[in-house]
Tab-separated table of C-alpha atoms (C1' of nucleotides) in Angstrom:
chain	number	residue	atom	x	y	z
A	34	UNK	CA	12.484	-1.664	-20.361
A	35	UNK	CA	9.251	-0.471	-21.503
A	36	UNK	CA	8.830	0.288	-25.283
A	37	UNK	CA	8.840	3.630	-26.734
A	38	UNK	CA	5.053	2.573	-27.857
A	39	UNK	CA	4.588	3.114	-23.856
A	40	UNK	CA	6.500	6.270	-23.129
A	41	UNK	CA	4.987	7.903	-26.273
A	42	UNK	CA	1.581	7.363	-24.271
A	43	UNK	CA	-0.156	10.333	-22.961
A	44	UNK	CA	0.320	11.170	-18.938
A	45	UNK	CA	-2.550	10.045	-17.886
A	46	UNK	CA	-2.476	6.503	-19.697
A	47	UNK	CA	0.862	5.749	-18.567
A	48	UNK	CA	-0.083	6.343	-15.209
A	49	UNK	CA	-3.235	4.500	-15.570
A	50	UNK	CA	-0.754	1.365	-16.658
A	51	UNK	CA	1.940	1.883	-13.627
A	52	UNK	CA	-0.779	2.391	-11.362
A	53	UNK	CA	-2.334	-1.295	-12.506
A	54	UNK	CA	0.608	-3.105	-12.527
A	55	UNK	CA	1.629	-1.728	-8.878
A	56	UNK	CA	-1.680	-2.729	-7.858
A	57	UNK	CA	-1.252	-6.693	-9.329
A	58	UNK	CA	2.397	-6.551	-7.568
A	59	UNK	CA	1.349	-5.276	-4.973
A	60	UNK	CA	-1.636	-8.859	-4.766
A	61	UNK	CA	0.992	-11.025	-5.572
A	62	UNK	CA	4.089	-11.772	-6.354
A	63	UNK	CA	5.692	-11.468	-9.409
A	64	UNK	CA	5.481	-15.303	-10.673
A	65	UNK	CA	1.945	-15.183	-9.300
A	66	UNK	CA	1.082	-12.175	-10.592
A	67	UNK	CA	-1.639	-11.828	-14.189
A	68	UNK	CA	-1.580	-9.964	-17.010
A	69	UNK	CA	-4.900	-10.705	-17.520
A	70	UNK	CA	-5.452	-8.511	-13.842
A	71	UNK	CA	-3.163	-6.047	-15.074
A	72	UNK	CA	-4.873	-5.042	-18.335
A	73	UNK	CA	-8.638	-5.530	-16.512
A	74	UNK	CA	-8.055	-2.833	-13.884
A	75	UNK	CA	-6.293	-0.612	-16.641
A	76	UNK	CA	-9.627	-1.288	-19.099
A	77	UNK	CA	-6.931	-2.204	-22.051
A	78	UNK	CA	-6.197	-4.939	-24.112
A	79	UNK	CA	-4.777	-7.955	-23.785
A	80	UNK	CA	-2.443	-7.181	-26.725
A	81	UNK	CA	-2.081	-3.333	-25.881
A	82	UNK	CA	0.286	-4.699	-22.456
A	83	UNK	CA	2.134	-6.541	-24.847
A	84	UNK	CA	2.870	-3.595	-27.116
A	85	UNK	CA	3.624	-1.766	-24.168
A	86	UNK	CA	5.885	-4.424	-22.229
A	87	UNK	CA	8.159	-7.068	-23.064
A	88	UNK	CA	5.533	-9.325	-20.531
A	89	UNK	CA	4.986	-8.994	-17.005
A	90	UNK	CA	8.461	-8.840	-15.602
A	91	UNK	CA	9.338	-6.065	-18.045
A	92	UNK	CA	6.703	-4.592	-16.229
A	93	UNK	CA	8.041	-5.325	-13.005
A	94	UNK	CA	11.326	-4.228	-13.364
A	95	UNK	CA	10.887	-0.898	-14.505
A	96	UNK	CA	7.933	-0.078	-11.484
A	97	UNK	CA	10.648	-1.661	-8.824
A	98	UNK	CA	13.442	0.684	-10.265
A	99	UNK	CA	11.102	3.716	-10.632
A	100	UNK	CA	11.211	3.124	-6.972
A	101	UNK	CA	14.619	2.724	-6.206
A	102	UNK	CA	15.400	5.643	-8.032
A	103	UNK	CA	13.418	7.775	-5.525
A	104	UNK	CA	15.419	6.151	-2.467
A	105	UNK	CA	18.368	6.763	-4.137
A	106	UNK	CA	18.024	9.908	-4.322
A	107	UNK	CA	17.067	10.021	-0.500
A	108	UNK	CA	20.326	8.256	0.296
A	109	UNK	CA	22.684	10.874	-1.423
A	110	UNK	CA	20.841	13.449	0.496
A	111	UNK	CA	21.715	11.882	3.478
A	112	UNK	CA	25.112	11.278	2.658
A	113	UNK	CA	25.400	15.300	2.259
A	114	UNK	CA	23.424	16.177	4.866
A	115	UNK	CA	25.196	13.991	7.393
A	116	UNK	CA	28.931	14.906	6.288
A	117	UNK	CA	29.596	12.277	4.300
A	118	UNK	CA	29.104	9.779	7.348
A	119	UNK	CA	28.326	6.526	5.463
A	120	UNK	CA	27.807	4.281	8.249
A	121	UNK	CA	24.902	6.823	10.062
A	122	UNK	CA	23.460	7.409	6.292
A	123	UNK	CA	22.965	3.555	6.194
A	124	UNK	CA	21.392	3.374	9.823
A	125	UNK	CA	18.833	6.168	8.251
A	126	UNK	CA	18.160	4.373	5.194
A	127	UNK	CA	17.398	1.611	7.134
A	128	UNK	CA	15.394	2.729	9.526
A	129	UNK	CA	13.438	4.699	6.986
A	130	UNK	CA	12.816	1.486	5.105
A	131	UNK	CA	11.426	-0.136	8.191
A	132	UNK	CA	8.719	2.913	8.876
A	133	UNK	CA	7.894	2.806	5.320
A	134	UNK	CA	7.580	-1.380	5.002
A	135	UNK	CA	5.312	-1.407	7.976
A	136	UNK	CA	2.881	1.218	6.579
A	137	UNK	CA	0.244	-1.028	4.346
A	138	UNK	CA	-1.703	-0.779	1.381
A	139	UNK	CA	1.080	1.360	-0.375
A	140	UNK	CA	4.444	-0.608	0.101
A	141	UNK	CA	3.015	-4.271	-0.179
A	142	UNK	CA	4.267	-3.842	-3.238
A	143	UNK	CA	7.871	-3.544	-2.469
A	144	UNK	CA	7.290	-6.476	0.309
A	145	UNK	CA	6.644	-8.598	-2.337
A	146	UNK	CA	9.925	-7.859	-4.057
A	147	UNK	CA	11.792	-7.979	-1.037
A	148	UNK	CA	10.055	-11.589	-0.194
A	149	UNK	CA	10.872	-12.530	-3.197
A	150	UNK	CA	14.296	-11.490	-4.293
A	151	UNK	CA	15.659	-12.885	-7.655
A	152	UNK	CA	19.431	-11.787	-7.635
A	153	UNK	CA	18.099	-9.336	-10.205
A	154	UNK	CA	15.821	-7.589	-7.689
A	155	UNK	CA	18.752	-7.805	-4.519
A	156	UNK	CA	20.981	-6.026	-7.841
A	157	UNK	CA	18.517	-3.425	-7.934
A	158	UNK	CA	19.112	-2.891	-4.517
A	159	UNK	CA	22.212	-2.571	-4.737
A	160	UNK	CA	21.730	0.229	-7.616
A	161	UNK	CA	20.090	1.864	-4.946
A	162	UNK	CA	23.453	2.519	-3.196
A	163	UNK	CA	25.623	2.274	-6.467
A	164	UNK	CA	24.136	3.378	-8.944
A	165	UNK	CA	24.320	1.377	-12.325
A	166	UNK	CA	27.501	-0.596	-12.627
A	167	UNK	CA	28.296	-0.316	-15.699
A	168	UNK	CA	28.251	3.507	-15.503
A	169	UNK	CA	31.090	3.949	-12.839
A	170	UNK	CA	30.330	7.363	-12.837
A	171	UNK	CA	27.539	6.642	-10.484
A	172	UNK	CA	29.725	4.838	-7.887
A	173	UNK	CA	31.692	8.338	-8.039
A	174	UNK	CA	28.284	9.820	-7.369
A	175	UNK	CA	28.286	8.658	-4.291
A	176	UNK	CA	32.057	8.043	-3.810
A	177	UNK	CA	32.618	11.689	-3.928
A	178	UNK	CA	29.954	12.245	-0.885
A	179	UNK	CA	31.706	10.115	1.549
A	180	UNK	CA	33.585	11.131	4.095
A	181	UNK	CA	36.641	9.034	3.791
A	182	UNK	CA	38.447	9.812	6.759
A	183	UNK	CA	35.969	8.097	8.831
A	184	UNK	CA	36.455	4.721	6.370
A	185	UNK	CA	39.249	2.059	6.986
A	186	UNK	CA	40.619	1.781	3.422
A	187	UNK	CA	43.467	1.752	1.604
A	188	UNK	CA	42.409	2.144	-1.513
A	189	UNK	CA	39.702	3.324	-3.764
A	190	UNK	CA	38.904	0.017	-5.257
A	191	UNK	CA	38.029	-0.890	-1.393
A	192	UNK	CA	35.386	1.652	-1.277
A	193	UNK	CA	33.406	-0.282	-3.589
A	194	UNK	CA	33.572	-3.707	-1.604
A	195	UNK	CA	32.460	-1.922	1.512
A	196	UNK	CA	29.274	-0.694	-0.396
A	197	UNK	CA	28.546	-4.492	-1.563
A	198	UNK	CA	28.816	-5.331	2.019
A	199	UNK	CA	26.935	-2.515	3.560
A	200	UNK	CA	24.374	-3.159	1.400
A	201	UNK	CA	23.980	-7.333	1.151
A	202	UNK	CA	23.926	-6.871	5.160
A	203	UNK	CA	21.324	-4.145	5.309
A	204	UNK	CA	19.636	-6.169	2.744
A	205	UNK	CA	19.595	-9.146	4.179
A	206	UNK	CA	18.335	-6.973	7.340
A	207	UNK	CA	15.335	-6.038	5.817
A	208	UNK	CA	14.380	-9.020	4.834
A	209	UNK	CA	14.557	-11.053	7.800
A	210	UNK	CA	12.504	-8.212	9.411
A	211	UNK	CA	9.650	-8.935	6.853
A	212	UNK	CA	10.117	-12.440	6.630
A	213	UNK	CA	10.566	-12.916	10.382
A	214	UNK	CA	7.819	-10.413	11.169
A	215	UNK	CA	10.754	-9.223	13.576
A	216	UNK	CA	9.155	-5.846	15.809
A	217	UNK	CA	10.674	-2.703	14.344
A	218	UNK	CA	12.985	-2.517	18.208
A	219	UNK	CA	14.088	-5.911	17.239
A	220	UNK	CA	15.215	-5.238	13.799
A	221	UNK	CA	16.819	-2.364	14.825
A	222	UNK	CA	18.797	-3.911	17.193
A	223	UNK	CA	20.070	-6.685	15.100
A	224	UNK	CA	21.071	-4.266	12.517
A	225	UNK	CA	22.989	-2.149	14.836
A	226	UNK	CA	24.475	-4.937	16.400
A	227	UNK	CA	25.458	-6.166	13.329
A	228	UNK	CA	26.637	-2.524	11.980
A	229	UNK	CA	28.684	-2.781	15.364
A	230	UNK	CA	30.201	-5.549	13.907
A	231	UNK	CA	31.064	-4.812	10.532
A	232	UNK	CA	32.381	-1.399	12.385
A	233	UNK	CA	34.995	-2.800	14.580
A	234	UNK	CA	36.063	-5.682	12.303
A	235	UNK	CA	35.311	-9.554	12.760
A	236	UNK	CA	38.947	-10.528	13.485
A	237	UNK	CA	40.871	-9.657	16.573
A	238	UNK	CA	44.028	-8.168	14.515
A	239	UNK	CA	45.456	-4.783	15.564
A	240	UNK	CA	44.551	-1.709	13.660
A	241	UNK	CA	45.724	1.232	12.424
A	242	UNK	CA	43.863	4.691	14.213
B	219	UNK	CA	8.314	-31.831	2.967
B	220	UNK	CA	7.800	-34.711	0.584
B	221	UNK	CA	4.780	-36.978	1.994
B	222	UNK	CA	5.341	-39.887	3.708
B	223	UNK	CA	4.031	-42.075	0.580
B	224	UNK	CA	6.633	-40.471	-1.288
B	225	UNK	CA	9.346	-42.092	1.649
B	226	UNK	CA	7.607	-45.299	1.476
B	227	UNK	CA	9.077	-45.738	-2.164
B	228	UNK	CA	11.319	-48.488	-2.479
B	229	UNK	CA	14.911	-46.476	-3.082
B	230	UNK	CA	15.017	-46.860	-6.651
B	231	UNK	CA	11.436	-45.643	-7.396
B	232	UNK	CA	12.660	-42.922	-5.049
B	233	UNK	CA	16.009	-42.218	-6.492
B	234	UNK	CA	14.856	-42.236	-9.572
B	235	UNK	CA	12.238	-39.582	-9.234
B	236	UNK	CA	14.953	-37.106	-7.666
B	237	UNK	CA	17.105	-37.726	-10.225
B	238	UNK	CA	14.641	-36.734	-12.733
B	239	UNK	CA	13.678	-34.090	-10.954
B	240	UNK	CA	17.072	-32.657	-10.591
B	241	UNK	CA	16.943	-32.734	-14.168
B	242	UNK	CA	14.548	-30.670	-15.020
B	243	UNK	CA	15.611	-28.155	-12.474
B	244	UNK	CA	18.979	-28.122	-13.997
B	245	UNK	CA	17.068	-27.349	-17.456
B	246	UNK	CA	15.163	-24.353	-16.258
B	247	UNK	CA	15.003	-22.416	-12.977
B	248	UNK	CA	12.164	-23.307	-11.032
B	249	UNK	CA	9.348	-21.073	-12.587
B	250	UNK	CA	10.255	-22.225	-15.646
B	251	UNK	CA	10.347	-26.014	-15.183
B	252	UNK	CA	7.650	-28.159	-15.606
B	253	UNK	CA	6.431	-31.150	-13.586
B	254	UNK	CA	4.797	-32.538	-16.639
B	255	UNK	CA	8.774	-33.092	-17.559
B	256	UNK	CA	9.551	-34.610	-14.418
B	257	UNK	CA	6.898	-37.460	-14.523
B	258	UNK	CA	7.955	-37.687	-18.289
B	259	UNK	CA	11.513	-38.498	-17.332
B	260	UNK	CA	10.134	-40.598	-14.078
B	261	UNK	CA	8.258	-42.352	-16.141
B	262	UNK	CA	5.254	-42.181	-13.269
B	263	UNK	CA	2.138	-40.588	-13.817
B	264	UNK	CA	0.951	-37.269	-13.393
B	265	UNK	CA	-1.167	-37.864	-10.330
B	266	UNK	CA	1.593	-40.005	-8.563
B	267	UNK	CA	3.269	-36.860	-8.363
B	268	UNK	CA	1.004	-34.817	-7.021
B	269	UNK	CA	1.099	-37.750	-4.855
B	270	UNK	CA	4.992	-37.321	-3.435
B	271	UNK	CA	5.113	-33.813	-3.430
B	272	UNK	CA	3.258	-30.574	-2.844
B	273	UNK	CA	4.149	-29.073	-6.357
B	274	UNK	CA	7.148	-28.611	-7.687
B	275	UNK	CA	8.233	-26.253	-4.790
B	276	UNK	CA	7.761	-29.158	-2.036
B	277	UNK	CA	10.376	-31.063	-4.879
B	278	UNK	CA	12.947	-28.586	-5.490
B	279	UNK	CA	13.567	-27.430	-2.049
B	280	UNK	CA	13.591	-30.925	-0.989
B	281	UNK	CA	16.596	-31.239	-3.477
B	282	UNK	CA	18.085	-28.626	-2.183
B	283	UNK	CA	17.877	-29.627	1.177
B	284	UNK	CA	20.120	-32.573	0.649
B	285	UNK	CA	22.903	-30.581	-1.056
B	286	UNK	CA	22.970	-28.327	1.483
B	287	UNK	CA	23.279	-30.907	4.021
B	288	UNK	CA	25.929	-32.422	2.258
B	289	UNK	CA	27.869	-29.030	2.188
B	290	UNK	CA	26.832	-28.552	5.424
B	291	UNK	CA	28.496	-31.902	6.795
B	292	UNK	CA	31.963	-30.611	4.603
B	293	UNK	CA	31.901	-27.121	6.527
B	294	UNK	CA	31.950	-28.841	9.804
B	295	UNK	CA	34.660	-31.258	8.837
B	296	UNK	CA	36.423	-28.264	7.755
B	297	UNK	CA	35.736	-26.324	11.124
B	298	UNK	CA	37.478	-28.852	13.093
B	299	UNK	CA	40.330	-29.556	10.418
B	300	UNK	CA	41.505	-26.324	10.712
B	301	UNK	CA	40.918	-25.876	14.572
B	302	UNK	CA	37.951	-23.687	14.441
B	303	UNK	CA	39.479	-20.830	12.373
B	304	UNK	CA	36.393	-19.864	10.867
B	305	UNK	CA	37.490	-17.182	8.402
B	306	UNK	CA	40.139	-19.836	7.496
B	307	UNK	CA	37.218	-22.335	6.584
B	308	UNK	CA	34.477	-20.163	5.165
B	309	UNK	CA	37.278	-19.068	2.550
B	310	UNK	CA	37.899	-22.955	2.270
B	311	UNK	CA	34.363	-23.402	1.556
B	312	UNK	CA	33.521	-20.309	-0.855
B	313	UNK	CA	36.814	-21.788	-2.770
B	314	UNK	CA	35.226	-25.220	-2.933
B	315	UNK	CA	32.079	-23.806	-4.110
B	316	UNK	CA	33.728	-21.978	-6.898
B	317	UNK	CA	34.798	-24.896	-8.184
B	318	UNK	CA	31.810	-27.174	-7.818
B	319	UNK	CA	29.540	-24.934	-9.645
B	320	UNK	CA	32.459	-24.563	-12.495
B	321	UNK	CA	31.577	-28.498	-13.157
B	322	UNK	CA	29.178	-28.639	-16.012
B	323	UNK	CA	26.058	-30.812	-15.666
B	324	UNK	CA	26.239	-31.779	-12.413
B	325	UNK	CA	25.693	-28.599	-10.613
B	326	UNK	CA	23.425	-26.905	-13.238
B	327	UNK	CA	20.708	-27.544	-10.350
B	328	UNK	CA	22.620	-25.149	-7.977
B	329	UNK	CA	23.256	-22.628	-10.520
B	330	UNK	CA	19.636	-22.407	-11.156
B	331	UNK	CA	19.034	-22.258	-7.578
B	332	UNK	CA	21.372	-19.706	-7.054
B	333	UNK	CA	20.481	-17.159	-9.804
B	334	UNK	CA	16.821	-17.473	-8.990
B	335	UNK	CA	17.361	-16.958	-5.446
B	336	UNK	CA	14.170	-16.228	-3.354
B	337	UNK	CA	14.642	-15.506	0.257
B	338	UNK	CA	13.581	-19.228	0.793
B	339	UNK	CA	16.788	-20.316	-1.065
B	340	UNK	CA	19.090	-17.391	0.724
B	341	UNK	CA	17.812	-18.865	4.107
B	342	UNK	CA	18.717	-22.509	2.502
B	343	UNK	CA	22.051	-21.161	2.782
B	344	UNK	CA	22.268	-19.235	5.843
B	345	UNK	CA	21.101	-23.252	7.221
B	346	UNK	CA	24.199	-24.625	5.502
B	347	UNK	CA	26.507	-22.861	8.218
B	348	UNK	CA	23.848	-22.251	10.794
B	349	UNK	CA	21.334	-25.030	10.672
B	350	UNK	CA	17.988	-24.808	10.536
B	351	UNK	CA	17.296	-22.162	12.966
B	352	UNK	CA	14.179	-23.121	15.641
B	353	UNK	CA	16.849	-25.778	16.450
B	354	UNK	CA	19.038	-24.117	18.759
B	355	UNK	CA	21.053	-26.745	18.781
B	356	UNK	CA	22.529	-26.142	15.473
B	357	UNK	CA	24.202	-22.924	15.805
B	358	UNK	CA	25.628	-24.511	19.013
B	359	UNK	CA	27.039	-27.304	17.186
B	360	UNK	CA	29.061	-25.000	15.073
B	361	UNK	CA	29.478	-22.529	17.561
B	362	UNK	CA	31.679	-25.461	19.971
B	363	UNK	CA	34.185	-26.146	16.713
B	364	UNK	CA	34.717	-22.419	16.726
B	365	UNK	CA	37.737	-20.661	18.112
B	366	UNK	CA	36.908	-17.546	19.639
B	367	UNK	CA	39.670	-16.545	20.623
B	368	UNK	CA	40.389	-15.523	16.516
B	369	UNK	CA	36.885	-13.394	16.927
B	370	UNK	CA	36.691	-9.989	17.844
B	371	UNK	CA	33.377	-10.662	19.963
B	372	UNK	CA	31.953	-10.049	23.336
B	373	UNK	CA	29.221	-12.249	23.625
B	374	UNK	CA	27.613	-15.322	22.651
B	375	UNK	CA	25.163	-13.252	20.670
B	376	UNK	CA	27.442	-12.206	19.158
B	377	UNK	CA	28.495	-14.948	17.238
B	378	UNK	CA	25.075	-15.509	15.685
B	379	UNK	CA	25.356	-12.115	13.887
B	380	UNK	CA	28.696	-12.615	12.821
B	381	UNK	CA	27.281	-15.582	10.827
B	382	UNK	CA	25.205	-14.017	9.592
B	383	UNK	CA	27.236	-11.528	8.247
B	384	UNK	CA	29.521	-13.845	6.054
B	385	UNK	CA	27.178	-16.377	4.825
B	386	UNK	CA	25.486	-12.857	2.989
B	387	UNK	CA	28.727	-11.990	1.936
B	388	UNK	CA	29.791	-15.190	0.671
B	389	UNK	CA	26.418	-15.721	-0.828
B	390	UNK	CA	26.484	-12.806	-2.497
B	391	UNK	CA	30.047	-13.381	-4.016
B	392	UNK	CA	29.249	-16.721	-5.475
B	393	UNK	CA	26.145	-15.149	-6.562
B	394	UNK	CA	27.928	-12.601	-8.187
B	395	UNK	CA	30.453	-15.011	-9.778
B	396	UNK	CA	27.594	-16.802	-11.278
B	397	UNK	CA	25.635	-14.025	-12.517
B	398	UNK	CA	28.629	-11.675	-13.820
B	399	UNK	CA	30.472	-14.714	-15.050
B	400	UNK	CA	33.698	-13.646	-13.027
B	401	UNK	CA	36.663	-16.093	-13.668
B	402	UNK	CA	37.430	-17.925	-10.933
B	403	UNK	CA	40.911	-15.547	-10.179
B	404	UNK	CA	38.423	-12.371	-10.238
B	405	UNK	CA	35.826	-13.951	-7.606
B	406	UNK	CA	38.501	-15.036	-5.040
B	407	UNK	CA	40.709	-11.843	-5.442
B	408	UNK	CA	37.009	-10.308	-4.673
B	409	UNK	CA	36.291	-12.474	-1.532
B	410	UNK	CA	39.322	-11.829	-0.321
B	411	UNK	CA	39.238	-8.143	-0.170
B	412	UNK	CA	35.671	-8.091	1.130
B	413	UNK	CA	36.932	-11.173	3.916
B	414	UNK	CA	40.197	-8.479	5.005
B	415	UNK	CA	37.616	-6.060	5.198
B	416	UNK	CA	35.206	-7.840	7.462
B	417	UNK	CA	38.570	-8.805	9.400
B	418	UNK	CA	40.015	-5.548	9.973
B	419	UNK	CA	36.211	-3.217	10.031
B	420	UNK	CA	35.072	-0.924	7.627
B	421	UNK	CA	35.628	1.953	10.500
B	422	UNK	CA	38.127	3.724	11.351
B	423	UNK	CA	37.846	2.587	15.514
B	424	UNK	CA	40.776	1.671	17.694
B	425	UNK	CA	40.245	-1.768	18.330
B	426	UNK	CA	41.494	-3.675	21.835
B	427	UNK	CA	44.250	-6.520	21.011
C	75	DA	C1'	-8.292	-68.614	-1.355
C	76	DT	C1'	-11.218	-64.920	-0.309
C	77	DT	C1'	-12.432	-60.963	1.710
C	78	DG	C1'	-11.984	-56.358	2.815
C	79	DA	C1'	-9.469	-52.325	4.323
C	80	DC	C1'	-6.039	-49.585	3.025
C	81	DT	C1'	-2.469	-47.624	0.167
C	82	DT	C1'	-0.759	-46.346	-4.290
C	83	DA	C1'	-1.323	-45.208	-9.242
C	84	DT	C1'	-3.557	-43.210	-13.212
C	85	DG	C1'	-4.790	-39.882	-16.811
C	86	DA	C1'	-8.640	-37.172	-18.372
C	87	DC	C1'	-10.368	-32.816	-17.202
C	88	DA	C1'	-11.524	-28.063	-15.836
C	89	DT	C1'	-9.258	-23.961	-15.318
C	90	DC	C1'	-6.172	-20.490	-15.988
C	91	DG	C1'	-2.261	-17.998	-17.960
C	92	DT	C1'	0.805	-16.725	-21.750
C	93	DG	C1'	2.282	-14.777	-26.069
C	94	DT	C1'	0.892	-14.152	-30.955
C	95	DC	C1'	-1.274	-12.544	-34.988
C	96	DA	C1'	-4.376	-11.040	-38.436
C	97	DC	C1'	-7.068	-7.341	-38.332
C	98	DT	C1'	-9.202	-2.736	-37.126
C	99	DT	C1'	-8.894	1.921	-35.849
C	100	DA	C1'	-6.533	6.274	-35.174
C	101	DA	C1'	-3.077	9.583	-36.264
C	102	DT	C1'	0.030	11.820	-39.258
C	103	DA	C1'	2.251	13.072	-43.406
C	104	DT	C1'	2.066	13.978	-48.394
D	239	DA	C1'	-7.863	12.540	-50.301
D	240	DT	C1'	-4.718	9.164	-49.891
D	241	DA	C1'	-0.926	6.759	-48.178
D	242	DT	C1'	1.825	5.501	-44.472
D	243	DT	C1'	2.827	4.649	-39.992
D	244	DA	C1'	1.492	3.831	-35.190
D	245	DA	C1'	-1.667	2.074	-31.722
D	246	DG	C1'	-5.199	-1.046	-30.214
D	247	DT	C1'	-7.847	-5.387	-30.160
D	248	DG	C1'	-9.449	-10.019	-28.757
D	249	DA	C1'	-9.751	-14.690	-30.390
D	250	DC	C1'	-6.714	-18.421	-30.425
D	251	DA	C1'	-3.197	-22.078	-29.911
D	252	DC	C1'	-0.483	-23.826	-26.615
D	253	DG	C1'	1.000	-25.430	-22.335
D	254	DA	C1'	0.851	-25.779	-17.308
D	255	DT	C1'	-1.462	-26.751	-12.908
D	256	DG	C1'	-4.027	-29.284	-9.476
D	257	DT	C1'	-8.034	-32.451	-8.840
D	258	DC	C1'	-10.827	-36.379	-8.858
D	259	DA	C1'	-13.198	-40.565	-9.883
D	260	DT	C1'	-11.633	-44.744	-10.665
D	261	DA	C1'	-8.452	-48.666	-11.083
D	262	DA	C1'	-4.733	-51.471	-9.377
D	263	DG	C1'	-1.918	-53.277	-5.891
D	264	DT	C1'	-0.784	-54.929	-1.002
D	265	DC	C1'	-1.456	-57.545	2.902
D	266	DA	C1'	-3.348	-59.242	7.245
D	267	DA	C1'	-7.087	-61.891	8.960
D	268	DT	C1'	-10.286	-65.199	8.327
DNA sequence: ATTGACTTATGACATCGTGTCACTTAATAT
DNA sequence: ATATTAAGTGACACGATGTCATAAGTCAAT
């Protein structure tokens, strides 16, 4: 996280700052990306960043969750607006994603996370969905917006597991579309297919309706 | 790739630079480590490196080539041991895993590998089941230990998603083993929920028998 | 044994990036 | 007005990367 030095900035600084270091992620990617590019195109200091920011990936962090926080909250209005339907909210974020990936200049930033994933960036993806693990009260969040009825789980502790699968698949989804340069139709497809799949169950066992 | 002067070394020239450069990847993660420690503990020169290998990417994925191949071979093996029940053997091989990466030393490598997972790496693993994927080949070579009849699927493409589907849920669990520190009870009792759930589907469908 | 063509090895070097620190400047409180 | 605290600065030490001119080794043909 930032330091309080940063958030006690004035508006227009801060933004100034964000709106560099988006820029330099948006160039490169993270382990290629400068300070030295950061601080040039926000005409401060070399030592004012580090006053601000624990060092780049502080930096980093903190822009990739400012926007994960905004597609979270796209995600729970989904989930309300479709009836608590998790499986069609997922399809939505998804295809949302795509549009938005594929339109340039603004989301190269977010490519470069995706093409890049540490397990702390795929975590922050899964925040997206979750919310912060150690606050459970943000897997209620969303817990309390699904429809369950449409879900094939026993128990509550289940619900989470299907989130961690829903979203490594979609995940992995979006990555292969950007890594593969896959054609939005294509992407689409596997993902459904593969939705299909995680649907109806791998295993031919009989099930409960 | 490795150039071709670097497979012209006599083996122990050869072994002796992976082994040093498995080293220093078990020291740091790969941002972090440093050829100028690998030549150090090769006891070659600088240039010579530069010589073998790209950078230190060209050597680490190289590295990690050959463990996956090795895992790869044991996943096959498994595949026919157990008559192509491939739930059976992908639980087989996230067990085996587990306990690998619990051996000090040794695997520090793959922990690194696995905490600093870039897509590169994630795909790394996705070969160990799949193979490398312009050769078709591969997937058909697991594909023809597989039983189907086990598999809920219609088609032969199918199968390819379904792959895909637990090597990112596997992944992710040892991933998630690693970086949460899980004991080893926790992770399984984990995978196994998330394996019944890919089993039975996360929807509430009726399902033909 | 000598030549010469080719392959392999070397380490100094230019370049760039990081994180720090002693210091200055600005803001705020007393 | 002065003291105290916060914010801002850029030179610097350190370490890493990739290159290159040059040296050393290999080996087949003469």
């Amino acid at each position: 996280m930032p330091t309080s030095t940063f958030f006690n900035l004035n508006d227009s600084k801060r933004a100034k700052l964000l709106q560099a270091a988006e820029k330099e992620f948006a160039r490169a990617p993270l382990p290629q990306a400068s300070i030295a590019n950061i601080v040039k195109l926000a005409g401060v200091s070399r030592g004012s960043f580090y006053q601000y920011f624990n060092g780049k990936e502080d930096a980093f962090y903190y822009l990739l969750k400012i926007h994960t926080d905004k597609r979270r909250a796209y995600f729970l209005k989904l989930l309300q607006e479709k009836d608590g339907d998790l499986m069609a909210s997922m399809d939505q974020v998804f295809r949302t994603m795509l549009i938005e990936l594929s339109e340039e200049e603004h989301l190269q930033f977010l490519k470069n996370a995706v093409l890049n994933v540490t397990h702390e960036i795929e975590d922050s993806f899964t925040e997206l969905f979750l919310g912060k693990q150690p606050e459970v009260d943000a897997v209620n969040q969303v817990k309390d917006l699904v429809d369950f009825k449409k879900l094939n789980i026993d128990n509550k502790q289940e619900f989470f597991h299907v989130m961690q699968i829903l979203t490594s698949v979609t995940f992995r989804n979006i990555v292969d579309q950007l890594s593969r340069n896959l054609s939005h139709e294509k992407a689409i497809e596997n993902f459904r297919i593969e939705m299909d799949l995680l649907s109806k169950g791998l295993s031919k066992v009989k099930k409960q309706v």
